[in-house]
Amino acid sequence: MAEVLLIQAKKPYDQYHMQPNFTQLHPELTELLPKDLHAFCVTAVHQKGERLFATGSKPVSMFFIGSGEVILERLGAQGGAAVVQRTRHGFVGEASLQSARYHCDGKVIAVSEITKIPIEHVRTAMDTDSAFASRWIAMLSREVKRLRLQCERMSLNKVQDRLIHLLETEGKSGKYPLGSGLKSLASELGVTHEALYRCVSSLEKEARLMRESGFLKIANIHAD
């Protein structure tokens, strides 16, 4: 009986340690979030095709992508799905912190390590922890900068210019992860996958671009 009572007394968070797909809190979240919030975060491996949240549903959690790939999409005027955000690393659903409903669908399109963070706890921490609020604002400022670069990139007409811009601005030493492949990258660049295939092939022949085990790399840039 004592053993049964002990099991029942475990916190819900402890149950995730027993699951084979449990992973540790990402170092970026460890630094960003207040320590009191760590225990309420649940990190797990999500499979391709899973839906994190649906348009119109009440926000309960926001999500941090440690690795993998997640898209946010919503129905367009013609009834087709339009991708409004593609994330391989960082937050999705953070806008729901001040929203009564999710305004798009969150879908996993590659095996991903994702941390789920309860929104109510984040709101409470924002109201009571000024240091955390400052870190959160700094994080959002970095995201705004990234989105500005994305807008700048989409204004370029040539596929090659968009690709090089992405590698130079968001890659590390000109090296950028392919994620779930060139087809997914084409969608991120707003071009057809056929056009991107031709572009990559041409740049490889000119020795201006290299493919390295899941990465694209500008050939004349060396790692630090």
Short mmCIF file of C-alpha atoms in Angstrom, two decimals:
data_model
loop_
_atom_site.label_atom_id
_atom_site.label_comp_id
_atom_site.label_asym_id
_atom_site.label_seq_id
_atom_site.Cartn_x
_atom_site.Cartn_y
_atom_site.Cartn_z
CA MET A 1 0.00 0.00 0.00
CA ALA A 2 2.86 2.38 0.86
CA GLU A 3 4.37 1.72 -2.58
CA VAL A 4 1.06 2.55 -4.30
CA LEU A 5 0.73 5.79 -2.38
CA LEU A 6 4.29 6.75 -3.36
CA ILE A 7 3.54 6.28 -7.06
CA GLN A 8 0.36 8.34 -6.82
CA ALA A 9 2.26 11.12 -5.08
CA LYS A 10 4.63 11.64 -8.03
CA LYS A 11 4.23 14.90 -9.89
CA PRO A 12 2.92 14.70 -13.47
CA TYR A 13 6.29 16.01 -14.69
CA ASP A 14 8.08 12.99 -13.18
CA GLN A 15 6.10 10.64 -15.44
CA TYR A 16 7.89 12.00 -18.51
CA HIS A 17 11.25 10.85 -17.17
CA MET A 18 9.91 7.30 -17.46
CA GLN A 19 9.04 7.65 -21.14
CA PRO A 20 11.68 6.52 -23.66
CA ASN A 21 11.29 9.69 -25.75
CA PHE A 22 11.98 12.10 -22.88
CA THR A 23 14.85 14.52 -23.47
CA GLN A 24 16.48 17.20 -21.36
CA LEU A 25 15.55 20.88 -21.36
CA HIS A 26 17.40 22.71 -24.14
CA PRO A 27 20.30 24.90 -22.85
CA GLU A 28 18.75 28.01 -24.43
CA LEU A 29 15.57 27.46 -22.44
CA THR A 30 17.56 26.80 -19.29
CA GLU A 31 19.09 30.27 -19.65
CA LEU A 32 15.92 32.04 -20.81
CA LEU A 33 13.28 30.70 -18.45
CA PRO A 34 13.16 31.24 -14.66
CA LYS A 35 14.25 28.16 -12.72
CA ASP A 36 10.80 27.83 -11.15
CA LEU A 37 9.37 27.32 -14.64
CA HIS A 38 11.74 24.52 -15.68
CA ALA A 39 9.78 21.80 -13.91
CA PHE A 40 6.63 22.63 -15.88
CA CYS A 41 8.31 22.20 -19.27
CA VAL A 42 7.98 18.87 -21.06
CA THR A 43 10.43 17.92 -23.80
CA ALA A 44 9.69 15.01 -26.12
CA VAL A 45 10.41 13.70 -29.60
CA HIS A 46 7.55 14.33 -32.03
CA GLN A 47 7.08 12.45 -35.28
CA LYS A 48 6.47 13.83 -38.76
CA GLY A 49 2.76 14.51 -39.32
CA GLU A 50 1.86 15.37 -35.72
CA ARG A 51 -0.15 18.53 -35.09
CA LEU A 52 0.92 20.70 -32.17
CA PHE A 53 -2.17 22.93 -32.23
CA ALA A 54 -5.13 23.81 -34.46
CA THR A 55 -6.54 27.07 -35.76
CA GLY A 56 -9.20 28.45 -33.43
CA SER A 57 -8.26 26.39 -30.39
CA LYS A 58 -7.49 28.08 -27.08
CA PRO A 59 -3.75 28.46 -26.47
CA VAL A 60 -2.52 26.34 -23.60
CA SER A 61 1.15 25.95 -24.51
CA MET A 62 3.89 27.51 -26.57
CA PHE A 63 6.56 25.35 -28.14
CA PHE A 64 10.34 25.50 -28.49
CA ILE A 65 11.91 23.55 -31.36
CA GLY A 66 15.28 22.21 -30.28
CA SER A 67 15.81 20.33 -33.55
CA GLY A 68 13.71 19.13 -36.48
CA GLU A 69 11.20 21.23 -38.37
CA VAL A 70 7.76 22.70 -37.69
CA ILE A 71 5.55 24.86 -39.89
CA LEU A 72 2.70 27.21 -39.11
CA GLU A 73 0.08 27.25 -41.85
CA ARG A 74 -3.34 28.71 -42.42
CA LEU A 75 -5.96 28.43 -45.14
CA GLY A 76 -5.55 30.94 -47.94
CA ALA A 77 -8.28 32.84 -49.78
CA GLN A 78 -8.46 30.09 -52.42
CA GLY A 79 -8.79 27.33 -49.84
CA GLY A 80 -5.21 26.08 -50.06
CA ALA A 81 -2.81 25.97 -47.12
CA ALA A 82 -0.24 28.77 -46.92
CA VAL A 83 2.92 28.40 -44.82
CA VAL A 84 3.34 31.53 -42.69
CA GLN A 85 6.32 30.37 -40.63
CA ARG A 86 8.89 27.58 -40.84
CA THR A 87 11.02 26.87 -37.78
CA ARG A 88 13.94 24.52 -37.36
CA HIS A 89 15.09 26.07 -34.12
CA GLY A 90 13.33 28.41 -31.71
CA PHE A 91 9.79 29.23 -30.62
CA VAL A 92 6.50 28.63 -32.38
CA GLY A 93 3.22 29.78 -30.88
CA GLU A 94 4.87 32.53 -28.82
CA ALA A 95 2.36 35.03 -30.22
CA SER A 96 -0.35 33.08 -28.43
CA LEU A 97 0.95 34.50 -25.15
CA GLN A 98 -1.39 37.46 -25.69
CA SER A 99 -4.01 35.78 -27.87
CA ALA A 100 -7.31 34.08 -27.07
CA ARG A 101 -7.04 31.68 -30.05
CA TYR A 102 -4.40 30.11 -32.25
CA HIS A 103 -4.56 31.78 -35.67
CA CYS A 104 -2.96 28.91 -37.60
CA ASP A 105 -2.13 25.21 -37.44
CA GLY A 106 1.19 24.04 -36.04
CA LYS A 107 2.46 20.90 -37.83
CA VAL A 108 5.57 18.79 -37.40
CA ILE A 109 7.09 18.01 -40.81
CA ALA A 110 10.28 16.25 -39.65
CA VAL A 111 11.16 14.27 -36.53
CA SER A 112 11.60 17.03 -33.94
CA GLU A 113 12.69 17.56 -30.36
CA ILE A 114 10.09 19.94 -28.95
CA THR A 115 9.60 21.47 -25.52
CA LYS A 116 6.05 22.34 -24.48
CA ILE A 117 5.79 25.32 -22.10
CA PRO A 118 2.52 26.18 -20.31
CA ILE A 119 1.39 29.68 -21.26
CA GLU A 120 -0.20 30.54 -17.91
CA HIS A 121 3.09 29.92 -16.11
CA VAL A 122 4.93 32.10 -18.62
CA ARG A 123 2.41 34.90 -18.12
CA THR A 124 2.80 34.72 -14.37
CA ALA A 125 6.59 34.77 -14.63
CA MET A 126 6.45 37.78 -16.97
CA ASP A 127 4.39 39.70 -14.40
CA THR A 128 6.56 38.83 -11.42
CA ASP A 129 10.11 38.49 -12.78
CA SER A 130 11.44 41.65 -14.45
CA ALA A 131 14.73 39.97 -15.40
CA PHE A 132 12.86 37.26 -17.27
CA ALA A 133 10.67 39.87 -18.96
CA SER A 134 13.82 41.61 -20.21
CA ARG A 135 15.28 38.35 -21.53
CA TRP A 136 11.99 37.60 -23.28
CA ILE A 137 11.92 41.03 -24.94
CA ALA A 138 15.52 40.52 -26.13
CA MET A 139 14.55 37.15 -27.60
CA LEU A 140 11.60 38.70 -29.46
CA SER A 141 13.88 41.46 -30.77
CA ARG A 142 16.15 38.82 -32.29
CA GLU A 143 13.12 37.19 -33.89
CA VAL A 144 12.03 40.52 -35.38
CA LYS A 145 15.52 40.92 -36.87
CA ARG A 146 15.30 37.45 -38.38
CA LEU A 147 11.90 38.23 -39.91
CA ARG A 148 13.26 41.45 -41.40
CA LEU A 149 16.03 39.47 -43.05
CA GLN A 150 13.40 37.08 -44.36
CA CYS A 151 11.43 39.97 -45.91
CA GLU A 152 14.63 41.34 -47.42
CA ARG A 153 15.39 37.90 -48.89
CA MET A 154 11.92 37.49 -50.39
CA SER A 155 12.33 40.83 -52.20
CA LEU A 156 15.20 39.35 -54.25
CA ASN A 157 14.17 38.10 -57.68
CA LYS A 158 16.74 35.40 -58.43
CA VAL A 159 16.68 31.98 -56.77
CA GLN A 160 20.46 32.08 -56.45
CA ASP A 161 20.36 35.45 -54.66
CA ARG A 162 17.74 34.22 -52.17
CA LEU A 163 19.71 31.06 -51.44
CA ILE A 164 23.04 32.83 -50.93
CA HIS A 165 21.33 35.47 -48.78
CA LEU A 166 19.89 32.73 -46.54
CA LEU A 167 23.25 30.98 -46.17
CA GLU A 168 25.07 34.24 -45.42
CA THR A 169 22.57 35.71 -42.96
CA GLU A 170 21.20 32.66 -41.14
CA GLY A 171 23.90 30.07 -41.68
CA LYS A 172 26.89 29.56 -39.43
CA SER A 173 30.05 30.42 -41.35
CA GLY A 174 27.99 30.13 -44.53
CA LYS A 175 26.73 26.66 -43.55
CA TYR A 176 22.98 26.07 -43.31
CA PRO A 177 21.08 22.89 -42.28
CA LEU A 178 18.86 21.36 -44.95
CA GLY A 179 16.31 20.15 -42.42
CA SER A 180 13.82 17.87 -44.18
CA GLY A 181 15.42 18.48 -47.59
CA LEU A 182 15.67 20.77 -50.60
CA LYS A 183 11.94 20.64 -51.25
CA SER A 184 11.26 22.09 -47.80
CA LEU A 185 13.99 24.68 -48.29
CA ALA A 186 12.41 25.71 -51.60
CA SER A 187 9.15 26.44 -49.81
CA GLU A 188 11.05 28.54 -47.26
CA LEU A 189 12.63 30.53 -50.10
CA GLY A 190 9.32 30.93 -51.93
CA VAL A 191 10.50 29.15 -55.09
CA THR A 192 9.66 25.86 -56.79
CA HIS A 193 11.74 22.87 -55.79
CA GLU A 194 12.70 22.34 -59.45
CA ALA A 195 14.15 25.86 -59.60
CA LEU A 196 16.09 25.31 -56.38
CA TYR A 197 17.45 21.94 -57.59
CA ARG A 198 18.73 23.61 -60.77
CA CYS A 199 20.23 26.48 -58.77
CA VAL A 200 22.05 24.18 -56.32
CA SER A 201 23.32 21.98 -59.14
CA SER A 202 24.63 25.02 -61.06
CA LEU A 203 26.38 26.48 -58.01
CA GLU A 204 27.96 23.10 -57.24
CA LYS A 205 29.30 22.84 -60.80
CA GLU A 206 30.77 26.31 -60.44
CA ALA A 207 32.39 25.19 -57.14
CA ARG A 208 30.55 27.97 -55.30
CA LEU A 209 28.42 25.67 -53.16
CA MET A 210 28.93 22.33 -51.39
CA ARG A 211 26.63 19.78 -49.81
CA GLU A 212 27.87 18.27 -46.54
CA SER A 213 25.82 15.62 -44.71
CA GLY A 214 22.56 17.53 -44.34
CA PHE A 215 24.02 21.01 -44.86
CA LEU A 216 24.53 23.47 -47.69
CA LYS A 217 27.74 25.50 -47.47
CA ILE A 218 29.15 28.41 -49.42
CA ALA A 219 32.37 26.97 -50.83
CA ASN A 220 34.65 29.94 -50.22
CA ILE A 221 33.77 30.38 -46.54
CA HIS A 222 35.71 28.40 -43.96
CA ALA A 223 34.38 27.35 -40.55
CA ASP A 224 35.71 29.32 -37.58
#
